[in-house]
């Protein structure tokens, strides 16, 4: 009885796309007592969910007809257009978790609105094992009309934390990709570091622990960088100024050469700081170099 | 009385070089009750320390004559050679905290041994405000003969944590620079990320907090990477394989283009992963790309 009552007060979730991510989402909504309608291009993937109480639609259009909140978790933006080709989106709230670029989300929002739907774009900062595990720290950025986000926030929060990224449809994808970009840089640095010490005495595992501690301690530098960016004063709170940083970076290049490691992953940032120094910003922090990355600024 | 007794049981520290780092070290040793002899090329910098109980030597040679443990914290490796030109190093334990490359430390060790000294090289993972503040997490890598490290470890641990990096003289500088290199990559990624979101709706400070949390969570990837490197099995424990990573990286480049941000800082790592993929390692993790960085392997 309790279960039925709970179901009746929770809105139906229509979920299109049952890859690893979509399947994990469906399971969590079902476990939390939400009525769920699923559809997947390869129908066999839906069967295990039917056993857990999901309604399985034969076509995407049939699924979309089953409820107002339509969550898509497909291969890419083109798959979304293909899947929804024959569906009637009028009165629907389309929440797209398909991975794409900010520009794709901006365009998709216009497309959805033309078809009578309200559109939220999502950017997932999680991998499937984090879904439904609140302590795992996974969350999803959402962007689009604030009122659509507010209306569905509690439903969307069942599988993963939610965070509003902005009203621009592309904001969720943008912040998602900005975090991934920062990680990309970190992984480049870590890969270079492991290459430098390969074959040395310290056990690799021990060095890995030192790397994690060091990067964790240094990651909090983002706070000061944000202050510098917001104020436009890149010399604010500087500990090691650009002249010192550039001098220190030479040791990184020389050490790579000594150890027989290609410096290609780190060279562009060293060069960017040197360019900024050559422009006369010796007393600034390295943060100011971002001015050189932004085209036309 | 207690203070005098403590002093008499603690070995004298001779410290050459009173920049921000050397001065902070001298203050901590004095505060901990060590007898300290200091020297600096510009003598005026020694005066405040005299007031705190330090003995001030007029020449580096005179300082070196005052005690067995000689700690150098100079501008660069050339300054060290210049400062110690006329000093008698026989029977001395030279602990060099001057920033340099692993190769410089290896060469300096031979030089010191020829002059009758035992040589430890240090690599400082700290900035001056961390000195004497155990909770700040700063430490120093030391490398060289293990027995020399063991003999002086408790003295060296007074201002900052100590960590033995290996018997190769250059190991301390190498691990220091390896950690700085990883940070260099992370800062490149962070700079790119801030450039991407400049002018968007979310407050910069809020994004900074998300960056720190995300990078902190992802920094623990080093553990799995170490296992992959040690085993030579780069497909061990893979979550997102190289084929998926390379596909995902395209979104990073496209987004940078959309946002008008130069992709130069991140391009080389993307290209390295693509090269590795082209070699047929689609099922591996990205870690295997380090094989392409190590020359002649």
Short mmCIF file of N, CA and C in Angstrom, two decimals, chain A residues 132-279:
data_model
loop_
_atom_site.label_atom_id
_atom_site.label_comp_id
_atom_site.label_asym_id
_atom_site.label_seq_id
_atom_site.Cartn_x
_atom_site.Cartn_y
_atom_site.Cartn_z
N UNK A 132 22.72 6.93 -7.98
CA UNK A 132 21.98 6.36 -6.86
C UNK A 132 22.82 6.19 -5.61
N UNK A 133 24.05 6.68 -5.63
CA UNK A 133 24.94 6.59 -4.46
C UNK A 133 25.28 8.01 -4.04
N UNK A 134 24.45 8.60 -3.15
CA UNK A 134 24.60 10.03 -2.84
C UNK A 134 26.02 10.40 -2.38
N UNK A 135 26.68 9.51 -1.63
CA UNK A 135 28.01 9.84 -1.12
C UNK A 135 29.10 9.84 -2.19
N UNK A 136 28.79 9.32 -3.37
CA UNK A 136 29.81 9.23 -4.41
C UNK A 136 30.16 10.59 -5.02
N UNK A 137 29.31 11.58 -4.74
CA UNK A 137 29.66 12.95 -5.16
C UNK A 137 29.28 13.29 -6.60
N UNK A 138 28.65 12.37 -7.31
CA UNK A 138 28.26 12.66 -8.68
C UNK A 138 27.11 13.66 -8.74
N UNK A 139 27.08 14.48 -9.76
CA UNK A 139 25.96 15.40 -9.92
C UNK A 139 25.77 15.73 -11.40
N UNK A 140 24.69 16.42 -11.69
CA UNK A 140 24.39 16.82 -13.07
C UNK A 140 24.16 18.33 -13.10
N UNK A 141 24.83 18.99 -14.04
CA UNK A 141 24.51 20.39 -14.32
C UNK A 141 23.24 20.43 -15.15
N UNK A 142 22.36 21.38 -14.87
CA UNK A 142 21.19 21.60 -15.72
C UNK A 142 21.16 23.07 -16.14
N UNK A 143 20.72 23.28 -17.37
CA UNK A 143 20.58 24.67 -17.83
C UNK A 143 19.35 24.80 -18.72
N UNK A 144 18.80 26.01 -18.72
CA UNK A 144 17.57 26.29 -19.46
C UNK A 144 16.68 27.12 -18.56
N UNK A 145 15.36 27.12 -18.82
CA UNK A 145 14.48 27.96 -18.00
C UNK A 145 14.51 27.52 -16.53
N UNK A 146 14.73 28.48 -15.65
CA UNK A 146 14.85 28.18 -14.22
C UNK A 146 13.60 27.49 -13.67
N UNK A 147 12.41 27.91 -14.16
CA UNK A 147 11.17 27.36 -13.61
C UNK A 147 11.00 25.88 -13.99
N UNK A 148 11.52 25.50 -15.15
CA UNK A 148 11.44 24.08 -15.55
C UNK A 148 12.36 23.25 -14.64
N UNK A 149 13.55 23.79 -14.39
CA UNK A 149 14.46 23.11 -13.47
C UNK A 149 13.82 22.98 -12.08
N UNK A 150 13.28 24.09 -11.56
CA UNK A 150 12.70 24.05 -10.21
C UNK A 150 11.56 23.04 -10.13
N UNK A 151 10.75 22.99 -11.18
CA UNK A 151 9.60 22.08 -11.17
C UNK A 151 10.02 20.62 -11.08
N UNK A 152 11.12 20.27 -11.72
CA UNK A 152 11.51 18.85 -11.79
C UNK A 152 12.71 18.51 -10.90
N UNK A 153 13.22 19.49 -10.17
CA UNK A 153 14.48 19.28 -9.43
C UNK A 153 14.41 18.07 -8.50
N UNK A 154 13.28 17.90 -7.78
CA UNK A 154 13.28 16.80 -6.81
C UNK A 154 13.26 15.44 -7.52
N UNK A 155 12.57 15.35 -8.65
CA UNK A 155 12.59 14.11 -9.43
C UNK A 155 14.00 13.85 -9.98
N UNK A 156 14.58 14.90 -10.55
CA UNK A 156 15.92 14.75 -11.15
C UNK A 156 16.98 14.42 -10.10
N UNK A 157 16.73 14.84 -8.86
CA UNK A 157 17.73 14.63 -7.80
C UNK A 157 17.70 13.21 -7.24
N UNK A 158 16.73 12.40 -7.64
CA UNK A 158 16.68 11.04 -7.10
C UNK A 158 17.93 10.22 -7.44
N UNK A 159 18.38 10.23 -8.71
CA UNK A 159 19.56 9.42 -9.02
C UNK A 159 20.91 10.11 -8.76
N UNK A 160 20.96 11.42 -8.88
CA UNK A 160 22.24 12.14 -8.79
C UNK A 160 21.97 13.57 -8.31
N UNK A 161 22.94 14.18 -7.67
CA UNK A 161 22.81 15.57 -7.26
C UNK A 161 22.50 16.46 -8.46
N UNK A 162 21.85 17.59 -8.22
CA UNK A 162 21.52 18.51 -9.30
C UNK A 162 22.15 19.88 -9.01
N UNK A 163 22.50 20.58 -10.07
CA UNK A 163 23.12 21.90 -9.91
C UNK A 163 22.72 22.75 -11.11
N UNK A 164 22.10 23.90 -10.86
CA UNK A 164 21.67 24.77 -11.95
C UNK A 164 22.86 25.56 -12.48
N UNK A 165 23.12 25.46 -13.79
CA UNK A 165 24.32 26.07 -14.37
C UNK A 165 24.04 27.41 -15.05
N UNK A 166 22.76 27.71 -15.31
CA UNK A 166 22.46 28.97 -15.98
C UNK A 166 21.29 28.83 -16.93
N UNK A 167 20.79 29.96 -17.41
CA UNK A 167 19.62 29.92 -18.29
C UNK A 167 20.00 29.65 -19.75
N UNK A 168 21.23 29.94 -20.14
CA UNK A 168 21.66 29.59 -21.49
C UNK A 168 21.58 28.07 -21.64
N UNK A 169 20.89 27.57 -22.67
CA UNK A 169 20.76 26.12 -22.80
C UNK A 169 22.11 25.39 -22.78
N UNK A 170 23.12 26.02 -23.40
CA UNK A 170 24.42 25.36 -23.48
C UNK A 170 25.24 25.39 -22.21
N UNK A 171 24.75 26.06 -21.16
CA UNK A 171 25.58 26.24 -19.96
C UNK A 171 25.94 24.91 -19.30
N UNK A 172 25.00 23.98 -19.24
CA UNK A 172 25.29 22.69 -18.59
C UNK A 172 26.45 21.99 -19.29
N UNK A 173 26.36 21.91 -20.62
CA UNK A 173 27.44 21.26 -21.38
C UNK A 173 28.74 22.04 -21.22
N UNK A 174 28.62 23.36 -21.19
CA UNK A 174 29.84 24.17 -21.08
C UNK A 174 30.56 23.92 -19.76
N UNK A 175 29.82 23.93 -18.64
CA UNK A 175 30.48 23.72 -17.35
C UNK A 175 30.98 22.29 -17.22
N UNK A 176 30.23 21.37 -17.76
CA UNK A 176 30.68 19.97 -17.81
C UNK A 176 32.03 19.90 -18.54
N UNK A 177 32.08 20.48 -19.73
CA UNK A 177 33.29 20.38 -20.54
C UNK A 177 34.42 21.21 -19.94
N UNK A 178 34.09 22.29 -19.26
CA UNK A 178 35.14 23.08 -18.60
C UNK A 178 35.82 22.23 -17.51
N UNK A 179 35.03 21.49 -16.73
CA UNK A 179 35.62 20.64 -15.69
C UNK A 179 36.43 19.51 -16.34
N UNK A 180 35.89 18.91 -17.39
CA UNK A 180 36.64 17.85 -18.08
C UNK A 180 37.94 18.38 -18.67
N UNK A 181 37.88 19.63 -19.16
CA UNK A 181 39.09 20.24 -19.73
C UNK A 181 40.17 20.42 -18.67
N UNK A 182 39.75 20.86 -17.49
CA UNK A 182 40.72 21.02 -16.40
C UNK A 182 41.32 19.65 -16.05
N UNK A 183 40.47 18.63 -16.01
CA UNK A 183 40.96 17.28 -15.72
C UNK A 183 41.93 16.79 -16.80
N UNK A 184 41.63 17.13 -18.04
CA UNK A 184 42.47 16.77 -19.18
C UNK A 184 43.89 17.32 -18.95
N UNK A 185 43.95 18.59 -18.54
CA UNK A 185 45.25 19.18 -18.25
C UNK A 185 45.94 18.48 -17.10
N UNK A 186 45.17 18.19 -16.06
CA UNK A 186 45.76 17.50 -14.90
C UNK A 186 46.30 16.13 -15.31
N UNK A 187 45.55 15.40 -16.10
CA UNK A 187 46.00 14.07 -16.53
C UNK A 187 47.25 14.16 -17.41
N UNK A 188 47.33 15.21 -18.22
CA UNK A 188 48.54 15.42 -19.02
C UNK A 188 49.73 15.61 -18.08
N UNK A 189 49.55 16.43 -17.04
CA UNK A 189 50.62 16.66 -16.08
C UNK A 189 51.01 15.40 -15.34
N UNK A 190 50.02 14.62 -14.94
CA UNK A 190 50.28 13.37 -14.22
C UNK A 190 51.03 12.38 -15.11
N UNK A 191 50.59 12.29 -16.36
CA UNK A 191 51.25 11.37 -17.30
C UNK A 191 52.72 11.75 -17.47
N UNK A 192 52.97 13.05 -17.63
CA UNK A 192 54.35 13.53 -17.75
C UNK A 192 55.16 13.18 -16.48
N UNK A 193 54.54 13.39 -15.33
CA UNK A 193 55.24 13.13 -14.05
C UNK A 193 55.60 11.65 -13.92
N UNK A 194 54.67 10.78 -14.25
CA UNK A 194 54.96 9.34 -14.18
C UNK A 194 56.08 8.95 -15.16
N UNK A 195 56.07 9.58 -16.33
CA UNK A 195 57.12 9.29 -17.32
C UNK A 195 58.49 9.71 -16.77
N UNK A 196 58.54 10.85 -16.08
CA UNK A 196 59.81 11.36 -15.54
C UNK A 196 60.45 10.41 -14.55
N UNK A 197 59.65 9.78 -13.71
CA UNK A 197 60.21 8.99 -12.60
C UNK A 197 60.26 7.50 -12.91
N UNK A 198 59.85 7.12 -14.11
CA UNK A 198 59.86 5.69 -14.44
C UNK A 198 61.27 5.11 -14.29
N UNK A 199 61.38 3.99 -13.59
CA UNK A 199 62.67 3.33 -13.44
C UNK A 199 63.50 3.86 -12.27
N UNK A 200 62.98 4.88 -11.55
CA UNK A 200 63.71 5.39 -10.38
C UNK A 200 63.39 4.52 -9.16
N UNK A 201 64.06 4.84 -8.04
CA UNK A 201 63.98 3.96 -6.88
C UNK A 201 62.63 3.92 -6.16
N UNK A 202 61.98 5.05 -6.04
CA UNK A 202 60.76 5.09 -5.23
C UNK A 202 59.66 4.24 -5.88
N UNK A 203 58.96 3.41 -5.09
CA UNK A 203 57.88 2.63 -5.68
C UNK A 203 56.83 3.54 -6.33
N UNK A 204 56.34 3.13 -7.49
CA UNK A 204 55.38 3.94 -8.24
C UNK A 204 54.15 4.29 -7.39
N UNK A 205 53.70 3.32 -6.61
CA UNK A 205 52.52 3.52 -5.75
C UNK A 205 52.75 4.63 -4.73
N UNK A 206 53.97 4.66 -4.20
CA UNK A 206 54.30 5.69 -3.20
C UNK A 206 54.28 7.06 -3.87
N UNK A 207 54.86 7.13 -5.06
CA UNK A 207 54.84 8.40 -5.80
C UNK A 207 53.40 8.81 -6.13
N UNK A 208 52.57 7.83 -6.49
CA UNK A 208 51.16 8.13 -6.81
C UNK A 208 50.48 8.81 -5.62
N UNK A 209 50.74 8.31 -4.42
CA UNK A 209 50.16 8.91 -3.22
C UNK A 209 50.62 10.35 -3.03
N UNK A 210 51.91 10.58 -3.29
CA UNK A 210 52.44 11.95 -3.16
C UNK A 210 51.81 12.87 -4.20
N UNK A 211 51.64 12.35 -5.40
CA UNK A 211 51.00 13.13 -6.47
C UNK A 211 49.58 13.55 -6.07
N UNK A 212 48.81 12.58 -5.59
CA UNK A 212 47.43 12.88 -5.21
C UNK A 212 47.38 13.95 -4.12
N UNK A 213 48.22 13.78 -3.09
CA UNK A 213 48.23 14.77 -2.00
C UNK A 213 48.63 16.15 -2.50
N UNK A 214 49.66 16.17 -3.32
CA UNK A 214 50.17 17.45 -3.82
C UNK A 214 49.13 18.16 -4.70
N UNK A 215 48.54 17.41 -5.64
CA UNK A 215 47.56 18.02 -6.54
C UNK A 215 46.32 18.46 -5.77
N UNK A 216 45.93 17.67 -4.78
CA UNK A 216 44.79 18.03 -3.96
C UNK A 216 45.06 19.35 -3.23
N UNK A 217 46.27 19.46 -2.66
CA UNK A 217 46.62 20.70 -1.95
C UNK A 217 46.64 21.89 -2.91
N UNK A 218 47.17 21.67 -4.11
CA UNK A 218 47.34 22.77 -5.06
C UNK A 218 46.03 23.14 -5.78
N UNK A 219 45.08 22.21 -5.81
CA UNK A 219 43.81 22.46 -6.51
C UNK A 219 43.03 23.61 -5.88
N UNK A 220 43.33 23.93 -4.63
CA UNK A 220 42.60 25.02 -3.99
C UNK A 220 43.10 26.38 -4.48
N UNK A 221 44.11 26.39 -5.34
CA UNK A 221 44.57 27.65 -5.95
C UNK A 221 43.47 28.30 -6.79
N UNK A 222 42.46 27.53 -7.18
CA UNK A 222 41.38 28.06 -8.01
C UNK A 222 40.66 29.23 -7.36
N UNK A 223 40.60 29.23 -6.04
CA UNK A 223 39.92 30.30 -5.31
C UNK A 223 40.57 31.66 -5.54
N UNK A 224 41.89 31.69 -5.36
CA UNK A 224 42.63 32.93 -5.59
C UNK A 224 42.54 33.33 -7.06
N UNK A 225 42.64 32.33 -7.95
CA UNK A 225 42.56 32.63 -9.38
C UNK A 225 41.22 33.28 -9.72
N UNK A 226 40.15 32.78 -9.10
CA UNK A 226 38.82 33.36 -9.35
C UNK A 226 38.78 34.82 -8.91
N UNK A 227 39.38 35.11 -7.77
CA UNK A 227 39.43 36.51 -7.29
C UNK A 227 40.19 37.39 -8.26
N UNK A 228 41.30 36.86 -8.76
CA UNK A 228 42.12 37.63 -9.70
C UNK A 228 41.34 37.88 -10.99
N UNK A 229 40.63 36.87 -11.47
CA UNK A 229 39.86 37.01 -12.71
C UNK A 229 38.73 38.03 -12.51
N UNK A 230 38.00 37.90 -11.41
CA UNK A 230 36.86 38.80 -11.17
C UNK A 230 37.31 40.25 -11.00
N UNK A 231 38.45 40.44 -10.35
CA UNK A 231 38.90 41.82 -10.09
C UNK A 231 39.68 42.37 -11.28
N UNK A 232 40.15 41.48 -12.16
CA UNK A 232 41.02 41.93 -13.25
C UNK A 232 42.41 42.29 -12.76
N UNK A 233 42.66 42.06 -11.47
CA UNK A 233 43.96 42.38 -10.88
C UNK A 233 44.72 41.07 -10.66
N UNK A 234 45.55 40.74 -11.64
CA UNK A 234 46.25 39.45 -11.60
C UNK A 234 47.47 39.45 -10.68
N UNK A 235 47.73 40.61 -10.04
CA UNK A 235 48.84 40.60 -9.09
C UNK A 235 48.33 40.42 -7.66
N UNK A 236 47.02 40.36 -7.51
CA UNK A 236 46.42 40.19 -6.18
C UNK A 236 46.83 38.86 -5.55
N UNK A 237 47.37 38.93 -4.33
CA UNK A 237 47.69 37.72 -3.57
C UNK A 237 48.76 36.84 -4.17
N UNK A 238 49.57 37.39 -5.09
CA UNK A 238 50.57 36.57 -5.77
C UNK A 238 51.64 36.05 -4.79
N UNK A 239 51.94 34.77 -4.87
CA UNK A 239 53.00 34.16 -4.04
C UNK A 239 54.27 34.06 -4.87
N UNK A 240 54.15 33.46 -6.04
CA UNK A 240 55.30 33.32 -6.93
C UNK A 240 54.93 34.05 -8.21
N UNK A 241 55.59 35.18 -8.47
CA UNK A 241 55.16 35.98 -9.61
C UNK A 241 55.61 35.37 -10.94
N UNK A 242 55.12 35.96 -12.02
CA UNK A 242 55.33 35.38 -13.35
C UNK A 242 56.82 35.23 -13.68
N UNK A 243 57.63 36.22 -13.29
CA UNK A 243 59.07 36.14 -13.56
C UNK A 243 59.67 34.92 -12.87
N UNK A 244 59.25 34.68 -11.61
CA UNK A 244 59.76 33.53 -10.86
C UNK A 244 59.24 32.22 -11.47
N UNK A 245 57.97 32.23 -11.87
CA UNK A 245 57.38 31.01 -12.44
C UNK A 245 58.08 30.62 -13.74
N UNK A 246 58.32 31.61 -14.58
CA UNK A 246 58.97 31.32 -15.86
C UNK A 246 60.39 30.81 -15.61
N UNK A 247 61.10 31.42 -14.65
CA UNK A 247 62.45 30.94 -14.33
C UNK A 247 62.38 29.49 -13.84
N UNK A 248 61.41 29.21 -12.97
CA UNK A 248 61.27 27.85 -12.44
C UNK A 248 60.89 26.84 -13.51
N UNK A 249 60.11 27.28 -14.48
CA UNK A 249 59.67 26.36 -15.53
C UNK A 249 60.82 25.85 -16.39
N UNK A 250 61.90 26.63 -16.44
CA UNK A 250 63.07 26.15 -17.22
C UNK A 250 63.58 24.84 -16.64
N UNK A 251 63.53 24.73 -15.30
CA UNK A 251 64.00 23.49 -14.67
C UNK A 251 63.12 22.31 -15.08
N UNK A 252 61.84 22.56 -15.33
CA UNK A 252 60.96 21.47 -15.76
C UNK A 252 61.39 20.96 -17.14
N UNK A 253 61.69 21.89 -18.03
CA UNK A 253 62.08 21.50 -19.39
C UNK A 253 63.44 20.80 -19.38
N UNK A 254 64.38 21.35 -18.60
CA UNK A 254 65.73 20.75 -18.55
C UNK A 254 65.66 19.35 -17.94
N UNK A 255 64.86 19.20 -16.90
CA UNK A 255 64.74 17.89 -16.25
C UNK A 255 64.12 16.87 -17.20
N UNK A 256 63.12 17.28 -17.96
CA UNK A 256 62.52 16.37 -18.94
C UNK A 256 63.59 15.90 -19.92
N UNK A 257 64.38 16.84 -20.40
CA UNK A 257 65.47 16.52 -21.33
C UNK A 257 66.45 15.53 -20.68
N UNK A 258 66.86 15.82 -19.44
CA UNK A 258 67.80 14.93 -18.72
C UNK A 258 67.24 13.51 -18.58
N UNK A 259 65.93 13.43 -18.35
CA UNK A 259 65.32 12.12 -18.10
C UNK A 259 64.86 11.44 -19.39
N UNK A 260 65.09 12.10 -20.52
CA UNK A 260 64.69 11.50 -21.79
C UNK A 260 63.18 11.49 -22.01
N UNK A 261 62.51 12.51 -21.47
CA UNK A 261 61.05 12.58 -21.61
C UNK A 261 60.67 13.77 -22.50
N UNK A 262 59.84 13.49 -23.49
CA UNK A 262 59.36 14.53 -24.40
C UNK A 262 58.56 15.57 -23.60
N UNK A 263 58.87 16.85 -23.81
CA UNK A 263 58.24 17.93 -23.04
C UNK A 263 56.95 18.42 -23.69
N UNK A 264 56.49 17.73 -24.74
CA UNK A 264 55.39 18.28 -25.54
C UNK A 264 54.10 18.58 -24.79
N UNK A 265 53.82 17.80 -23.71
CA UNK A 265 52.55 18.04 -23.00
C UNK A 265 52.58 19.33 -22.20
N UNK A 266 53.78 19.70 -21.72
CA UNK A 266 53.87 20.87 -20.84
C UNK A 266 54.35 22.14 -21.55
N UNK A 267 54.95 21.97 -22.71
CA UNK A 267 55.57 23.12 -23.39
C UNK A 267 54.58 24.28 -23.64
N UNK A 268 53.36 24.00 -24.09
CA UNK A 268 52.50 25.15 -24.45
C UNK A 268 52.17 26.08 -23.27
N UNK A 269 52.01 25.51 -22.08
CA UNK A 269 51.71 26.38 -20.93
C UNK A 269 52.95 27.20 -20.55
N UNK A 270 54.13 26.55 -20.60
CA UNK A 270 55.37 27.30 -20.35
C UNK A 270 55.49 28.45 -21.33
N UNK A 271 55.20 28.17 -22.61
CA UNK A 271 55.32 29.20 -23.64
C UNK A 271 54.30 30.33 -23.44
N UNK A 272 53.10 29.94 -23.01
CA UNK A 272 52.06 30.95 -22.77
C UNK A 272 52.50 31.91 -21.66
N UNK A 273 53.08 31.35 -20.58
CA UNK A 273 53.55 32.20 -19.48
C UNK A 273 54.70 33.10 -19.96
N UNK A 274 55.56 32.55 -20.81
CA UNK A 274 56.67 33.36 -21.34
C UNK A 274 56.14 34.52 -22.19
N UNK A 275 55.13 34.23 -23.00
CA UNK A 275 54.53 35.29 -23.83
C UNK A 275 53.96 36.41 -22.95
N UNK A 276 53.28 35.99 -21.91
CA UNK A 276 52.67 36.98 -21.01
C UNK A 276 53.76 37.79 -20.30
N UNK A 277 54.83 37.12 -19.90
CA UNK A 277 55.96 37.81 -19.27
C UNK A 277 56.56 38.83 -20.25
N UNK A 278 56.71 38.41 -21.50
CA UNK A 278 57.30 39.29 -22.51
C UNK A 278 56.42 40.54 -22.74
N UNK A 279 55.13 40.42 -22.40
CA UNK A 279 54.25 41.59 -22.53
C UNK A 279 54.40 42.56 -21.35
#
